[in-house]
Coordinates of N, CA and C in Angstrom, one line a residue:
M17 N 22.0 16.8 -37.4 CA 21.5 15.5 -37.9 C 20.0 15.4 -37.7
Q18 N 19.3 15.1 -38.8 CA 17.9 14.9 -38.8 C 17.5 13.6 -38.3
R19 N 16.7 13.5 -37.2 CA 16.3 12.3 -36.6 C 15.0 11.8 -37.2
T20 N 14.8 10.5 -37.2 CA 13.6 9.9 -37.7 C 12.7 9.5 -36.6
A21 N 11.4 9.9 -36.7 CA 10.4 9.6 -35.6 C 9.2 8.8 -36.2
I22 N 8.7 7.8 -35.5 CA 7.5 7.1 -35.8 C 6.5 7.3 -34.7
V23 N 5.3 7.7 -35.1 CA 4.2 7.9 -34.1 C 3.1 6.9 -34.4
T24 N 2.8 6.0 -33.5 CA 1.7 5.1 -33.7 C 0.4 5.8 -33.4
G25 N -0.7 5.3 -34.1 CA -1.9 6.0 -33.9 C -1.8 7.5 -34.2
G26 N -1.0 7.8 -35.3 CA -0.6 9.2 -35.5 C -1.4 10.0 -36.5
T27 N -2.6 9.5 -36.9 CA -3.3 10.3 -37.9 C -4.5 11.0 -37.4
R28 N -4.8 10.9 -36.1 CA -6.0 11.6 -35.5 C -5.6 12.0 -34.1
G29 N -6.3 13.0 -33.7 CA -6.3 13.4 -32.3 C -4.9 13.8 -31.8
I30 N -4.6 13.3 -30.6 CA -3.3 13.6 -30.0 C -2.1 13.1 -30.9
G31 N -2.3 11.9 -31.5 CA -1.2 11.4 -32.3 C -0.9 12.3 -33.5
A32 N -2.0 12.8 -34.1 CA -1.8 13.7 -35.3 C -1.0 15.0 -34.8
A33 N -1.4 15.6 -33.7 CA -0.8 16.8 -33.2 C 0.7 16.5 -32.8
I34 N 1.0 15.3 -32.3 CA 2.4 14.9 -32.0 C 3.2 14.9 -33.3
A35 N 2.6 14.2 -34.3 CA 3.3 14.0 -35.6 C 3.6 15.4 -36.2
I36 N 2.6 16.3 -36.2 CA 2.8 17.6 -36.8 C 3.9 18.4 -36.0
A37 N 3.8 18.3 -34.7 CA 4.8 19.0 -33.9 C 6.2 18.5 -34.1
L38 N 6.4 17.2 -34.3 CA 7.7 16.7 -34.6 C 8.2 17.1 -36.0
R39 N 7.2 17.1 -37.0 CA 7.6 17.6 -38.3 C 8.0 19.0 -38.3
D40 N 7.3 19.8 -37.6 CA 7.6 21.3 -37.5 C 8.9 21.5 -36.8
A41 N 9.3 20.6 -35.9 CA 10.6 20.7 -35.2 C 11.8 20.0 -36.0
K42 N 11.5 19.7 -37.3 CA 12.5 19.3 -38.3 C 12.9 17.8 -38.1
F43 N 12.0 17.0 -37.5 CA 12.2 15.6 -37.5 C 11.6 15.0 -38.8
K44 N 12.2 13.9 -39.2 CA 11.6 13.1 -40.3 C 10.6 12.2 -39.7
V45 N 9.3 12.4 -40.1 CA 8.2 11.7 -39.4 C 7.5 10.8 -40.2
G46 N 7.1 9.6 -39.7 CA 6.2 8.7 -40.3 C 5.1 8.3 -39.2
V47 N 3.9 8.1 -39.7 CA 2.8 7.7 -38.8 C 2.3 6.3 -39.1
N48 N 1.9 5.7 -38.0 CA 1.2 4.4 -38.1 C -0.3 4.6 -37.9
Y49 N -1.1 3.8 -38.5 CA -2.5 3.8 -38.3 C -3.0 2.4 -38.5
C50 N -4.2 2.1 -38.0 CA -4.8 0.7 -38.2 C -6.2 0.8 -38.8
G51 N -7.0 1.6 -38.2 CA -8.4 1.5 -38.6 C -8.9 2.4 -39.7
N52 N -9.0 3.7 -39.5 CA -9.7 4.6 -40.3 C -8.9 5.0 -41.5
E53 N -9.0 4.3 -42.6 CA -8.2 4.6 -43.8 C -8.5 6.0 -44.4
E54 N -9.7 6.4 -44.4 CA -10.1 7.7 -45.0 C -9.4 8.8 -44.2
A55 N -9.5 8.8 -42.9 CA -8.9 9.8 -42.0 C -7.4 9.8 -42.2
A56 N -6.8 8.6 -42.3 CA -5.3 8.5 -42.5 C -4.9 9.1 -43.8
R57 N -5.7 8.8 -44.9 CA -5.3 9.4 -46.2 C -5.4 10.9 -46.2
R58 N -6.5 11.4 -45.6 CA -6.7 12.8 -45.5 C -5.5 13.5 -44.7
F59 N -5.2 12.9 -43.6 CA -4.1 13.5 -42.8 C -2.8 13.5 -43.6
C60 N -2.4 12.4 -44.2 CA -1.2 12.3 -45.0 C -1.1 13.2 -46.1
D61 N -2.3 13.4 -46.8 CA -2.3 14.3 -47.9 C -2.2 15.8 -47.5
E62 N -2.8 16.1 -46.3 CA -2.7 17.5 -45.8 C -1.4 17.9 -45.3
T63 N -0.7 16.9 -44.7 CA 0.5 17.2 -43.9 C 1.8 16.8 -44.7
G64 N 1.7 15.9 -45.7 CA 2.9 15.4 -46.3 C 3.6 14.4 -45.5
I65 N 3.1 14.0 -44.4 CA 3.7 12.9 -43.5 C 3.2 11.6 -44.0
P66 N 4.2 10.7 -44.3 CA 3.8 9.3 -44.8 C 3.2 8.5 -43.8
G67 N 2.2 7.7 -44.2 CA 1.5 6.8 -43.3 C 1.7 5.3 -43.6
F68 N 1.7 4.5 -42.6 CA 2.0 3.1 -42.8 C 0.9 2.3 -41.9
R69 N 0.3 1.3 -42.5 CA -0.8 0.7 -41.8 C -0.4 -0.7 -41.2
W70 N -0.6 -0.8 -39.9 CA -0.4 -2.1 -39.3 C -1.1 -2.1 -37.9
D71 N -1.3 -3.2 -37.4 CA -2.0 -3.4 -36.1 C -0.8 -3.6 -35.0
V72 N -0.7 -2.6 -34.1 CA 0.4 -2.7 -33.1 C 0.3 -3.9 -32.2
S73 N -0.9 -4.5 -32.1 CA -1.0 -5.6 -31.2 C -0.5 -6.9 -31.8
D74 N -0.1 -6.9 -33.1 CA 0.4 -8.0 -33.8 C 1.9 -7.8 -34.0
Y75 N 2.7 -8.6 -33.4 CA 4.2 -8.5 -33.4 C 4.7 -8.6 -34.9
A76 N 4.2 -9.6 -35.6 CA 4.7 -9.8 -37.0 C 4.3 -8.6 -37.9
A77 N 3.1 -8.1 -37.6 CA 2.7 -6.9 -38.4 C 3.5 -5.7 -38.1
C78 N 3.9 -5.5 -36.8 CA 4.8 -4.4 -36.4 C 6.1 -4.6 -37.1
A79 N 6.6 -5.8 -37.2 CA 7.9 -6.0 -37.8 C 7.9 -5.6 -39.3
E80 N 6.8 -6.1 -40.0 CA 6.7 -5.8 -41.4 C 6.5 -4.3 -41.6
G81 N 5.6 -3.7 -40.8 CA 5.4 -2.2 -40.9 C 6.6 -1.4 -40.7
L82 N 7.3 -1.7 -39.7 CA 8.6 -1.0 -39.4 C 9.6 -1.2 -40.5
K83 N 9.6 -2.3 -41.1 CA 10.5 -2.6 -42.2 C 10.2 -1.6 -43.3
Q84 N 9.0 -1.5 -43.6 CA 8.5 -0.5 -44.7 C 8.9 0.9 -44.3
A85 N 8.6 1.3 -43.1 CA 8.9 2.6 -42.6 C 10.3 3.0 -42.6
T86 N 11.2 2.1 -42.2 CA 12.6 2.3 -42.2 C 13.2 2.4 -43.6
E87 N 12.7 1.6 -44.5 CA 13.1 1.6 -45.8 C 12.8 3.0 -46.5
A88 N 11.7 3.6 -46.0 CA 11.3 4.9 -46.6 C 12.0 6.1 -45.9
L89 N 12.2 5.9 -44.6 CA 12.6 7.1 -43.8 C 14.0 6.9 -43.1
G90 N 14.5 5.7 -43.0 CA 15.7 5.4 -42.2 C 15.4 4.9 -40.9
P91 N 16.5 4.5 -40.1 CA 16.3 3.8 -38.8 C 15.5 4.7 -37.9
V92 N 14.8 4.1 -37.0 CA 13.9 4.9 -36.0 C 14.8 5.4 -34.9
D93 N 14.9 6.7 -34.7 CA 15.5 7.3 -33.6 C 14.6 7.6 -32.4
V94 N 13.3 8.0 -32.8 CA 12.3 8.4 -31.9 C 11.1 7.6 -32.1
L95 N 10.6 6.9 -31.1 CA 9.3 6.2 -31.1 C 8.3 6.8 -30.1
V96 N 7.2 7.1 -30.7 CA 6.1 7.6 -29.8 C 5.0 6.6 -29.8
N97 N 4.7 5.9 -28.7 CA 3.7 4.9 -28.6 C 2.4 5.6 -28.2
N98 N 1.6 6.0 -29.2 CA 0.4 6.7 -28.9 C -0.9 5.8 -29.2
A99 N -0.8 4.8 -30.0 CA -2.0 4.0 -30.4 C -2.7 3.5 -29.2
G100 N -4.0 3.6 -29.2 CA -4.8 3.1 -28.1 C -6.2 3.0 -28.4
I101 N -6.9 2.1 -27.8 CA -8.4 1.9 -28.0 C -9.0 1.8 -26.6
T102 N -10.3 2.0 -26.6 CA -11.2 1.7 -25.4 C -12.2 0.7 -25.7
R103 N -12.6 -0.1 -24.7 CA -13.7 -1.0 -24.8 C -14.3 -1.0 -23.4
D104 N -15.0 0.1 -23.1 CA -15.4 0.4 -21.7 C -16.6 -0.4 -21.3
A105 N -16.6 -0.9 -20.1 CA -17.7 -1.6 -19.5 C -17.4 -1.7 -18.0
M106 N -18.5 -1.7 -17.2 CA -18.4 -2.0 -15.8 C -17.8 -3.4 -15.6
F107 N -16.9 -3.6 -14.6 CA -16.2 -4.9 -14.5 C -17.1 -6.1 -14.5
H108 N -18.3 -6.0 -13.8 CA -19.1 -7.2 -13.7 C -19.8 -7.5 -15.1
K109 N -19.6 -6.6 -16.1 CA -20.1 -6.9 -17.4 C -19.0 -7.0 -18.4
M110 N -17.7 -6.8 -18.0 CA -16.6 -6.8 -19.0 C -16.3 -8.3 -19.5
T111 N -16.1 -8.4 -20.8 CA -15.9 -9.7 -21.4 C -14.4 -9.9 -21.5
P112 N -13.9 -11.2 -21.6 CA -12.5 -11.4 -21.9 C -12.1 -10.8 -23.3
E113 N -13.0 -10.7 -24.2 CA -12.7 -10.0 -25.5 C -12.4 -8.5 -25.3
Q114 N -13.2 -7.9 -24.5 CA -12.9 -6.5 -24.2 C -11.6 -6.3 -23.5
W115 N -11.3 -7.1 -22.5 CA -10.1 -7.0 -21.8 C -8.9 -7.3 -22.7
N116 N -8.9 -8.3 -23.5 CA -7.8 -8.7 -24.3 C -7.5 -7.7 -25.4
A117 N -8.6 -7.1 -26.0 CA -8.4 -6.1 -27.0 C -7.7 -4.9 -26.5
V118 N -8.1 -4.4 -25.4 CA -7.4 -3.2 -24.8 C -6.0 -3.5 -24.4
I119 N -5.8 -4.6 -23.7 CA -4.4 -4.9 -23.2 C -3.6 -5.2 -24.5
G120 N -4.1 -5.8 -25.5 CA -3.3 -6.1 -26.7 C -2.8 -4.9 -27.4
T121 N -3.7 -3.9 -27.6 CA -3.3 -2.7 -28.3 C -2.5 -1.7 -27.3
N122 N -3.0 -1.5 -26.2 CA -2.5 -0.4 -25.3 C -1.3 -0.8 -24.5
L123 N -1.0 -2.1 -24.3 CA 0.1 -2.5 -23.5 C 1.0 -3.4 -24.3
T124 N 0.5 -4.5 -24.8 CA 1.3 -5.4 -25.7 C 1.8 -4.6 -26.9
G125 N 1.0 -3.7 -27.4 CA 1.5 -2.9 -28.6 C 2.7 -2.1 -28.3
V126 N 2.8 -1.6 -27.1 CA 4.0 -0.8 -26.7 C 5.2 -1.7 -26.6
F127 N 5.0 -2.9 -26.0 CA 6.1 -3.9 -26.0 C 6.6 -4.2 -27.4
N128 N 5.6 -4.5 -28.3 CA 6.0 -4.9 -29.6 C 6.8 -3.8 -30.3
M129 N 6.4 -2.6 -30.2 CA 7.1 -1.5 -30.9 C 8.4 -1.2 -30.3
C130 N 8.5 -1.2 -29.0 CA 9.7 -1.0 -28.3 C 10.7 -2.1 -28.6
R131 N 10.3 -3.3 -28.6 CA 11.2 -4.4 -28.8 C 11.8 -4.4 -30.2
L132 N 11.0 -4.0 -31.2 CA 11.5 -4.0 -32.5 C 12.5 -2.8 -32.9
V133 N 12.4 -1.7 -32.1 CA 13.4 -0.7 -32.4 C 14.6 -0.7 -31.4
W134 N 14.5 -1.5 -30.3 CA 15.4 -1.4 -29.2 C 16.8 -1.8 -29.6
D135 N 17.0 -2.8 -30.4 CA 18.3 -3.3 -30.7 C 19.1 -2.2 -31.6
G136 N 18.3 -1.6 -32.5 CA 18.9 -0.6 -33.4 C 19.3 0.6 -32.6
M137 N 18.5 1.0 -31.6 CA 18.8 2.2 -30.8 C 20.1 1.9 -29.9
R138 N 20.2 0.7 -29.4 CA 21.3 0.3 -28.6 C 22.6 0.3 -29.5
E139 N 22.5 -0.2 -30.7 CA 23.7 -0.3 -31.6 C 24.1 1.1 -31.9
R140 N 23.2 2.1 -32.2 CA 23.5 3.4 -32.6 C 23.9 4.3 -31.4
G141 N 23.6 3.9 -30.2 CA 23.9 4.7 -29.0 C 23.0 5.9 -28.8
F142 N 21.8 5.8 -29.4 CA 20.8 6.9 -29.2 C 19.4 6.4 -29.4
G143 N 18.5 6.9 -28.6 CA 17.1 6.6 -28.8 C 16.2 7.4 -27.9
R144 N 15.0 7.7 -28.3 CA 14.0 8.4 -27.5 C 12.7 7.7 -27.7
I145 N 12.2 7.2 -26.6 CA 10.9 6.5 -26.6 C 10.0 7.3 -25.7
V146 N 8.8 7.6 -26.2 CA 7.8 8.4 -25.4 C 6.5 7.5 -25.5
N147 N 6.0 7.1 -24.3 CA 4.8 6.3 -24.2 C 3.7 7.2 -23.7
I148 N 2.6 7.2 -24.5 CA 1.5 8.0 -24.1 C 0.5 7.2 -23.2
S149 N 0.6 7.4 -22.0 CA -0.2 6.7 -21.0 C -1.5 7.5 -20.8
S150 N -2.0 7.7 -19.6 CA -3.2 8.4 -19.3 C -3.4 8.7 -17.8
I151 N -4.1 9.7 -17.5 CA -4.4 10.0 -16.1 C -5.1 8.8 -15.5
N152 N -5.9 8.1 -16.3 CA -6.6 6.9 -15.7 C -5.7 5.8 -15.5
G153 N -4.5 5.8 -16.0 CA -3.5 4.8 -15.6 C -2.9 5.1 -14.3
Q154 N -3.0 6.4 -13.9 CA -2.5 6.8 -12.6 C -3.5 6.7 -11.4
K155 N -4.8 7.1 -11.7 CA -5.8 7.1 -10.7 C -6.9 6.1 -10.8
G156 N -6.9 5.4 -12.0 CA -8.0 4.5 -12.2 C -9.3 5.2 -12.7
Q157 N -10.3 4.5 -13.2 CA -11.5 5.1 -13.7 C -12.6 4.0 -13.7
V158 N -13.7 4.4 -13.2 CA -14.9 3.5 -13.2 C -15.2 3.1 -14.7
G159 N -15.4 1.9 -14.9 CA -15.8 1.4 -16.3 C -14.6 1.2 -17.2
Q160 N -13.4 1.4 -16.6 CA -12.2 1.3 -17.5 C -11.1 0.4 -16.8
V161 N -11.5 -0.7 -16.2 CA -10.5 -1.5 -15.6 C -9.5 -2.0 -16.6
N162 N -9.9 -2.4 -17.8 CA -9.0 -2.8 -18.8 C -8.1 -1.7 -19.3
Y163 N -8.6 -0.5 -19.5 CA -7.8 0.6 -20.0 C -6.9 1.1 -18.9
S164 N -7.4 1.2 -17.7 CA -6.5 1.7 -16.6 C -5.4 0.8 -16.3
A165 N -5.7 -0.5 -16.4 CA -4.6 -1.5 -16.2 C -3.5 -1.4 -17.3
A166 N -4.0 -1.3 -18.5 CA -3.0 -1.2 -19.6 C -2.2 0.1 -19.5
K167 N -2.8 1.2 -19.2 CA -2.1 2.5 -19.1 C -1.2 2.5 -17.9
A168 N -1.6 1.9 -16.8 CA -0.7 1.7 -15.6 C 0.5 0.9 -16.0
G169 N 0.3 -0.2 -16.8 CA 1.3 -1.1 -17.2 C 2.3 -0.3 -18.1
D170 N 1.8 0.6 -18.9 CA 2.7 1.4 -19.7 C 3.7 2.2 -18.9
I171 N 3.2 2.7 -17.7 CA 4.1 3.5 -16.8 C 5.2 2.6 -16.2
G172 N 4.8 1.4 -15.8 CA 5.7 0.4 -15.2 C 6.8 0.0 -16.3
L173 N 6.3 -0.2 -17.5 CA 7.2 -0.6 -18.6 C 8.2 0.6 -18.8
T174 N 7.7 1.8 -18.8 CA 8.6 3.0 -19.0 C 9.7 3.0 -18.0
K175 N 9.3 2.9 -16.7 CA 10.3 3.0 -15.6 C 11.4 1.9 -15.7
A176 N 11.0 0.7 -16.0 CA 11.9 -0.4 -16.1 C 12.8 -0.3 -17.3
L177 N 12.2 0.0 -18.5 CA 13.0 0.1 -19.7 C 14.0 1.3 -19.7
A178 N 13.6 2.3 -19.0 CA 14.5 3.5 -18.9 C 15.8 3.1 -18.2
Q179 N 15.7 2.2 -17.2 CA 16.9 1.8 -16.5 C 17.8 1.0 -17.4
E180 N 17.2 0.2 -18.3 CA 18.0 -0.7 -19.2 C 18.6 0.2 -20.3
G181 N 18.0 1.2 -20.7 CA 18.5 2.0 -21.9 C 19.4 3.1 -21.5
A182 N 19.5 3.5 -20.2 CA 20.2 4.7 -19.8 C 21.7 4.7 -20.3
R183 N 22.4 3.6 -20.1 CA 23.8 3.6 -20.4 C 24.0 3.5 -22.0
K184 N 23.0 3.3 -22.7 CA 23.1 3.2 -24.2 C 22.6 4.5 -24.9
G185 N 22.4 5.5 -24.1 CA 21.9 6.8 -24.7 C 20.4 6.8 -25.1
I186 N 19.7 5.8 -24.5 CA 18.2 5.8 -24.8 C 17.4 6.3 -23.6
T187 N 16.6 7.2 -23.9 CA 15.7 7.7 -22.8 C 14.3 7.1 -23.1
V188 N 13.6 6.8 -22.0 CA 12.2 6.3 -22.1 C 11.4 7.0 -21.1
N189 N 10.4 7.8 -21.6 CA 9.5 8.6 -20.7 C 8.1 8.4 -21.0
A190 N 7.2 8.7 -20.1 CA 5.7 8.6 -20.3 C 5.1 9.9 -20.1
I191 N 4.0 10.1 -20.9 CA 3.2 11.3 -20.7 C 1.8 10.8 -20.4
C192 N 1.2 11.4 -19.4 CA -0.2 11.0 -18.9 C -1.1 12.2 -19.2
P193 N -1.8 12.3 -20.3 CA -2.7 13.3 -20.6 C -4.0 13.2 -19.7
G194 N -4.6 14.3 -19.3 CA -5.9 14.3 -18.8 C -6.9 14.4 -19.9
Y195 N -8.0 15.2 -19.6 CA -9.0 15.4 -20.6 C -8.5 16.4 -21.7
I196 N -8.4 15.9 -22.9 CA -7.8 16.7 -24.0 C -9.0 16.8 -25.1
G197 N -9.0 18.0 -25.7 CA -10.0 18.3 -26.7 C -9.9 17.5 -28.0
T198 N -10.2 16.3 -28.0 CA -10.1 15.4 -29.1 C -11.5 15.0 -29.5
E199 N -11.6 14.2 -30.6 CA -12.9 13.7 -31.1 C -13.6 12.9 -30.0
M200 N -12.8 12.1 -29.3 CA -13.3 11.2 -28.2 C -14.0 12.1 -27.1
V201 N -13.4 13.1 -26.7 CA -13.9 14.0 -25.7 C -15.1 14.8 -26.2
A202 N -15.0 15.1 -27.5 CA -16.1 15.9 -28.1 C -17.4 15.2 -28.1
S203 N -17.3 13.8 -28.0 CA -18.6 13.0 -28.1 C -19.3 13.0 -26.7
I204 N -18.6 13.5 -25.7 CA -19.3 13.6 -24.4 C -20.3 14.7 -24.4
P205 N -21.5 14.4 -23.9 CA -22.6 15.5 -23.9 C -22.1 16.7 -23.2
A206 N -22.5 17.9 -23.8 CA -22.0 19.2 -23.2 C -22.4 19.4 -21.8
E207 N -23.6 18.9 -21.4 CA -24.0 19.0 -20.0 C -23.1 18.3 -19.0
V208 N -22.7 17.0 -19.5 CA -21.8 16.2 -18.6 C -20.4 16.9 -18.5
L209 N -20.0 17.4 -19.7 CA -18.7 18.1 -19.7 C -18.7 19.3 -18.7
E210 N -19.7 20.1 -18.8 CA -19.8 21.4 -18.0 C -20.0 21.1 -16.5
R211 N -20.8 20.1 -16.2 CA -21.2 20.0 -14.8 C -20.3 19.0 -14.1
Q212 N -19.8 18.0 -14.8 CA -19.1 16.9 -14.1 C -17.6 16.9 -14.3
I213 N -17.1 17.3 -15.5 CA -15.7 17.1 -15.9 C -14.9 18.4 -15.6
L214 N -15.4 19.5 -16.2 CA -14.6 20.7 -16.1 C -14.4 21.2 -14.6
P215 N -15.4 21.0 -13.8 CA -15.2 21.4 -12.4 C -14.1 20.6 -11.7
Q216 N -13.7 19.4 -12.2 CA -12.6 18.7 -11.6 C -11.2 19.2 -12.0
I217 N -11.2 20.0 -13.0 CA -9.9 20.5 -13.6 C -9.6 21.9 -13.1
P218 N -8.6 22.1 -12.3 CA -8.4 23.4 -11.7 C -8.1 24.5 -12.7
V219 N -7.5 24.2 -13.8 CA -7.3 25.3 -14.8 C -8.6 25.7 -15.5
G220 N -9.7 24.8 -15.4 CA -11.0 25.2 -15.9 C -11.2 25.0 -17.4
R221 N -10.4 24.2 -18.0 CA -10.6 23.9 -19.4 C -10.0 22.6 -19.8
L222 N -10.3 22.1 -21.0 CA -9.7 20.9 -21.6 C -8.3 21.3 -22.0
G223 N -7.4 20.3 -22.1 CA -6.1 20.5 -22.7 C -6.3 20.4 -24.2
T224 N -5.2 20.8 -24.9 CA -5.2 20.7 -26.4 C -4.2 19.7 -26.8
P225 N -4.5 19.0 -28.0 CA -3.6 18.0 -28.5 C -2.2 18.6 -28.7
E226 N -2.2 19.9 -29.1 CA -0.9 20.6 -29.3 C 0.0 20.7 -28.1
E227 N -0.7 20.8 -26.9 CA 0.1 20.9 -25.7 C 0.8 19.5 -25.4
I228 N 0.2 18.4 -25.8 CA 0.9 17.1 -25.7 C 2.0 17.1 -26.7
G229 N 1.8 17.5 -27.9 CA 2.8 17.5 -29.0 C 4.0 18.3 -28.6
R230 N 3.9 19.4 -27.9 CA 5.1 20.2 -27.5 C 5.9 19.5 -26.5
A231 N 5.2 18.7 -25.6 CA 5.9 18.0 -24.6 C 6.7 16.8 -25.2
V232 N 6.1 16.2 -26.2 CA 6.8 15.1 -26.9 C 8.1 15.7 -27.6
V233 N 7.9 16.8 -28.2 CA 9.1 17.4 -28.9 C 10.2 17.6 -27.9
F234 N 9.9 18.1 -26.8 CA 11.0 18.3 -25.7 C 11.6 17.0 -25.4
L235 N 10.8 15.9 -25.1 CA 11.4 14.6 -24.7 C 12.2 14.0 -25.8
A236 N 11.8 14.3 -27.1 CA 12.5 13.7 -28.2 C 13.8 14.4 -28.6
A237 N 14.1 15.5 -28.0 CA 15.2 16.4 -28.4 C 16.5 15.8 -27.9
E238 N 17.6 16.1 -28.6 CA 18.9 15.8 -28.2 C 19.2 16.3 -26.8
E239 N 18.7 17.5 -26.4 CA 19.0 18.1 -25.2 C 18.3 17.5 -24.0
A240 N 17.4 16.5 -24.2 CA 16.6 15.9 -23.1 C 17.2 14.6 -22.6
G241 N 18.5 14.4 -22.9 CA 19.2 13.2 -22.6 C 19.3 12.8 -21.1
Y242 N 19.1 13.8 -20.2 CA 19.2 13.6 -18.8 C 17.8 13.3 -18.1
M243 N 16.8 13.3 -18.9 CA 15.5 13.0 -18.4 C 15.0 11.7 -18.9
T244 N 14.9 10.7 -18.0 CA 14.5 9.4 -18.4 C 13.7 8.7 -17.2
G245 N 12.8 7.8 -17.5 CA 12.0 7.2 -16.5 C 10.9 8.1 -15.9
A246 N 10.7 9.3 -16.5 CA 9.8 10.2 -15.9 C 8.4 10.0 -16.4
T247 N 7.4 10.5 -15.6 CA 6.0 10.5 -16.0 C 5.6 12.0 -16.0
L248 N 5.2 12.5 -17.1 CA 4.7 13.9 -17.2 C 3.2 13.9 -17.1
S249 N 2.6 14.5 -16.1 CA 1.2 14.6 -15.9 C 0.7 15.9 -16.5
I250 N 0.0 15.8 -17.7 CA -0.5 17.0 -18.3 C -2.0 16.9 -18.3
N251 N -2.5 17.4 -17.1 CA -4.0 17.3 -16.9 C -4.6 18.5 -16.3
G252 N -4.0 19.6 -16.3 CA -4.6 20.8 -15.8 C -4.8 20.9 -14.3
G253 N -4.0 20.0 -13.6 CA -4.1 20.0 -12.2 C -5.1 19.0 -11.6
Q254 N -5.7 18.2 -12.5 CA -6.8 17.4 -12.1 C -6.3 16.3 -11.1
Y255 N -5.1 15.8 -11.3 CA -4.6 14.7 -10.5 C -3.1 14.9 -10.3
F256 N -2.6 14.8 -9.1 CA -1.2 15.0 -8.8 C -0.6 13.6 -8.5
A257 N 0.2 13.0 -9.3 CA 0.8 11.7 -9.1 C 1.9 11.8 -8.1

């Protein structure tokens, strides 16, 4: 039976790698995006994966977007909550707007998406939810109080929701990537990367988006039904939770 997967923030970086990995594992995949229309169009054209635009922080927009996606692909069996933003600032300079934007997308967005697929998963007796958190949700990070709080919240949501879904055949797990070789990390000056970041990573390199994608494929599989409420730390040994 071919399962249907939706990946939020799925047209760039880690999300794109996850979507491609699921497609290659024979899932029927759709991706959500919100901002970069050009990048989304390019990704969808190159991969053949359909894209659907909505803002995950808006519950009504999620409902409408999921309606379109399910009409095209069928009911959602696998949900990967990958969409995320940053609005970094030291706390004494952080504005309510910066706080609310990050909490809205990175935490409330996960609630919105989970809530809208949850009833269907319960009725069908099967579901796989994978929440992409962050190493900074585990250990915190200077200048990212908003981001760290949201990503830590994703882990708490994962653990609680996993308990509610267990008897209904729904697993809920989190992945916490460390430094991954994406566009965001590529914008870090090479000197900072070489002198300050890589020395903190015992394996001595950045992770790849594809490594996160392979972990998602495992968690989404039929055979992963006994793994729920877990947090996978994929960070090269930088932090042990």
